[in-house]
């Protein structure tokens, strides 16, 4: 249960970071932000992770 709580907190923290960067880059979606802050291969990996868990 502790691990679930830690992952929930990390999800909130990183979500807020992406939102802040989206505001900074004036992005319309998360792909634009990830495109600015990561390399293309890492961008694809990050974007596919939530789909793999569903």
JSON list of C-alpha atoms in Angstrom, two decimals:
[
{"chain": "A", "resi": 1, "resn": "UNK", "atom": "CA", "xyz": [0.00, 0.00, 0.00]},
{"chain": "A", "resi": 2, "resn": "UNK", "atom": "CA", "xyz": [2.91, 2.34, 0.68]},
{"chain": "A", "resi": 3, "resn": "UNK", "atom": "CA", "xyz": [4.16, 1.83, -2.88]},
{"chain": "A", "resi": 4, "resn": "UNK", "atom": "CA", "xyz": [0.76, 2.78, -4.30]},
{"chain": "A", "resi": 5, "resn": "UNK", "atom": "CA", "xyz": [0.77, 5.98, -2.28]},
{"chain": "A", "resi": 6, "resn": "UNK", "atom": "CA", "xyz": [4.30, 6.86, -3.39]},
{"chain": "A", "resi": 7, "resn": "UNK", "atom": "CA", "xyz": [3.40, 6.26, -7.04]},
{"chain": "A", "resi": 8, "resn": "UNK", "atom": "CA", "xyz": [0.29, 8.40, -6.65]},
{"chain": "A", "resi": 9, "resn": "UNK", "atom": "CA", "xyz": [2.33, 11.26, -5.23]},
{"chain": "A", "resi": 10, "resn": "UNK", "atom": "CA", "xyz": [4.93, 10.93, -8.00]},
{"chain": "A", "resi": 11, "resn": "UNK", "atom": "CA", "xyz": [2.15, 10.98, -10.59]},
{"chain": "A", "resi": 12, "resn": "UNK", "atom": "CA", "xyz": [0.81, 14.23, -9.15]},
{"chain": "A", "resi": 13, "resn": "UNK", "atom": "CA", "xyz": [4.29, 15.80, -8.98]},
{"chain": "A", "resi": 14, "resn": "UNK", "atom": "CA", "xyz": [5.24, 14.91, -12.55]},
{"chain": "A", "resi": 15, "resn": "UNK", "atom": "CA", "xyz": [1.79, 15.90, -13.79]},
{"chain": "A", "resi": 16, "resn": "UNK", "atom": "CA", "xyz": [2.25, 19.35, -12.31]},
{"chain": "A", "resi": 17, "resn": "UNK", "atom": "CA", "xyz": [5.70, 19.62, -13.90]},
{"chain": "A", "resi": 18, "resn": "UNK", "atom": "CA", "xyz": [4.26, 18.77, -17.33]},
{"chain": "A", "resi": 19, "resn": "UNK", "atom": "CA", "xyz": [1.46, 21.31, -16.83]},
{"chain": "A", "resi": 20, "resn": "UNK", "atom": "CA", "xyz": [3.97, 24.01, -15.84]},
{"chain": "A", "resi": 21, "resn": "UNK", "atom": "CA", "xyz": [6.15, 23.24, -18.85]},
{"chain": "A", "resi": 22, "resn": "UNK", "atom": "CA", "xyz": [3.08, 23.24, -21.09]},
{"chain": "A", "resi": 23, "resn": "UNK", "atom": "CA", "xyz": [2.30, 26.73, -19.90]},
{"chain": "A", "resi": 24, "resn": "UNK", "atom": "CA", "xyz": [5.91, 27.80, -20.46]},
{"chain": "A", "resi": 25, "resn": "UNK", "atom": "CA", "xyz": [6.00, 26.39, -24.01]},
{"chain": "A", "resi": 26, "resn": "UNK", "atom": "CA", "xyz": [2.37, 27.46, -24.65]},
{"chain": "A", "resi": 27, "resn": "UNK", "atom": "CA", "xyz": [1.61, 23.91, -25.75]},
{"chain": "A", "resi": 28, "resn": "UNK", "atom": "CA", "xyz": [-1.81, 22.56, -26.72]},
{"chain": "A", "resi": 29, "resn": "UNK", "atom": "CA", "xyz": [-1.08, 18.99, -25.57]},
{"chain": "A", "resi": 30, "resn": "UNK", "atom": "CA", "xyz": [1.47, 16.89, -23.71]},
{"chain": "A", "resi": 31, "resn": "UNK", "atom": "CA", "xyz": [3.13, 15.68, -26.94]},
{"chain": "A", "resi": 32, "resn": "UNK", "atom": "CA", "xyz": [4.34, 19.20, -27.68]},
{"chain": "A", "resi": 33, "resn": "UNK", "atom": "CA", "xyz": [5.87, 19.49, -24.21]},
{"chain": "A", "resi": 34, "resn": "UNK", "atom": "CA", "xyz": [7.54, 16.08, -24.37]},
{"chain": "A", "resi": 35, "resn": "UNK", "atom": "CA", "xyz": [8.84, 16.98, -27.83]},
{"chain": "A", "resi": 36, "resn": "UNK", "atom": "CA", "xyz": [10.57, 20.03, -26.36]},
{"chain": "A", "resi": 37, "resn": "UNK", "atom": "CA", "xyz": [12.11, 18.37, -23.29]},
{"chain": "A", "resi": 38, "resn": "UNK", "atom": "CA", "xyz": [13.00, 14.82, -24.41]},
{"chain": "A", "resi": 39, "resn": "UNK", "atom": "CA", "xyz": [14.59, 13.00, -27.30]},
{"chain": "A", "resi": 40, "resn": "UNK", "atom": "CA", "xyz": [12.20, 11.41, -29.83]},
{"chain": "A", "resi": 41, "resn": "UNK", "atom": "CA", "xyz": [12.78, 7.81, -28.68]},
{"chain": "A", "resi": 42, "resn": "UNK", "atom": "CA", "xyz": [12.25, 8.69, -25.01]},
{"chain": "A", "resi": 43, "resn": "UNK", "atom": "CA", "xyz": [9.16, 10.68, -26.00]},
{"chain": "A", "resi": 44, "resn": "UNK", "atom": "CA", "xyz": [7.65, 7.57, -27.64]},
{"chain": "A", "resi": 45, "resn": "UNK", "atom": "CA", "xyz": [8.49, 5.37, -24.65]},
{"chain": "A", "resi": 46, "resn": "UNK", "atom": "CA", "xyz": [6.96, 7.80, -22.15]},
{"chain": "A", "resi": 47, "resn": "UNK", "atom": "CA", "xyz": [3.86, 8.24, -24.27]},
{"chain": "A", "resi": 48, "resn": "UNK", "atom": "CA", "xyz": [3.29, 4.48, -24.66]},
{"chain": "A", "resi": 49, "resn": "UNK", "atom": "CA", "xyz": [3.70, 3.55, -20.96]},
{"chain": "A", "resi": 50, "resn": "UNK", "atom": "CA", "xyz": [0.16, 4.47, -19.83]},
{"chain": "A", "resi": 51, "resn": "UNK", "atom": "CA", "xyz": [-1.35, 2.53, -22.77]},
{"chain": "A", "resi": 52, "resn": "UNK", "atom": "CA", "xyz": [0.59, -0.58, -21.74]},
{"chain": "A", "resi": 53, "resn": "UNK", "atom": "CA", "xyz": [-0.91, -0.49, -18.24]},
{"chain": "A", "resi": 54, "resn": "UNK", "atom": "CA", "xyz": [-4.53, -0.19, -19.40]}
]
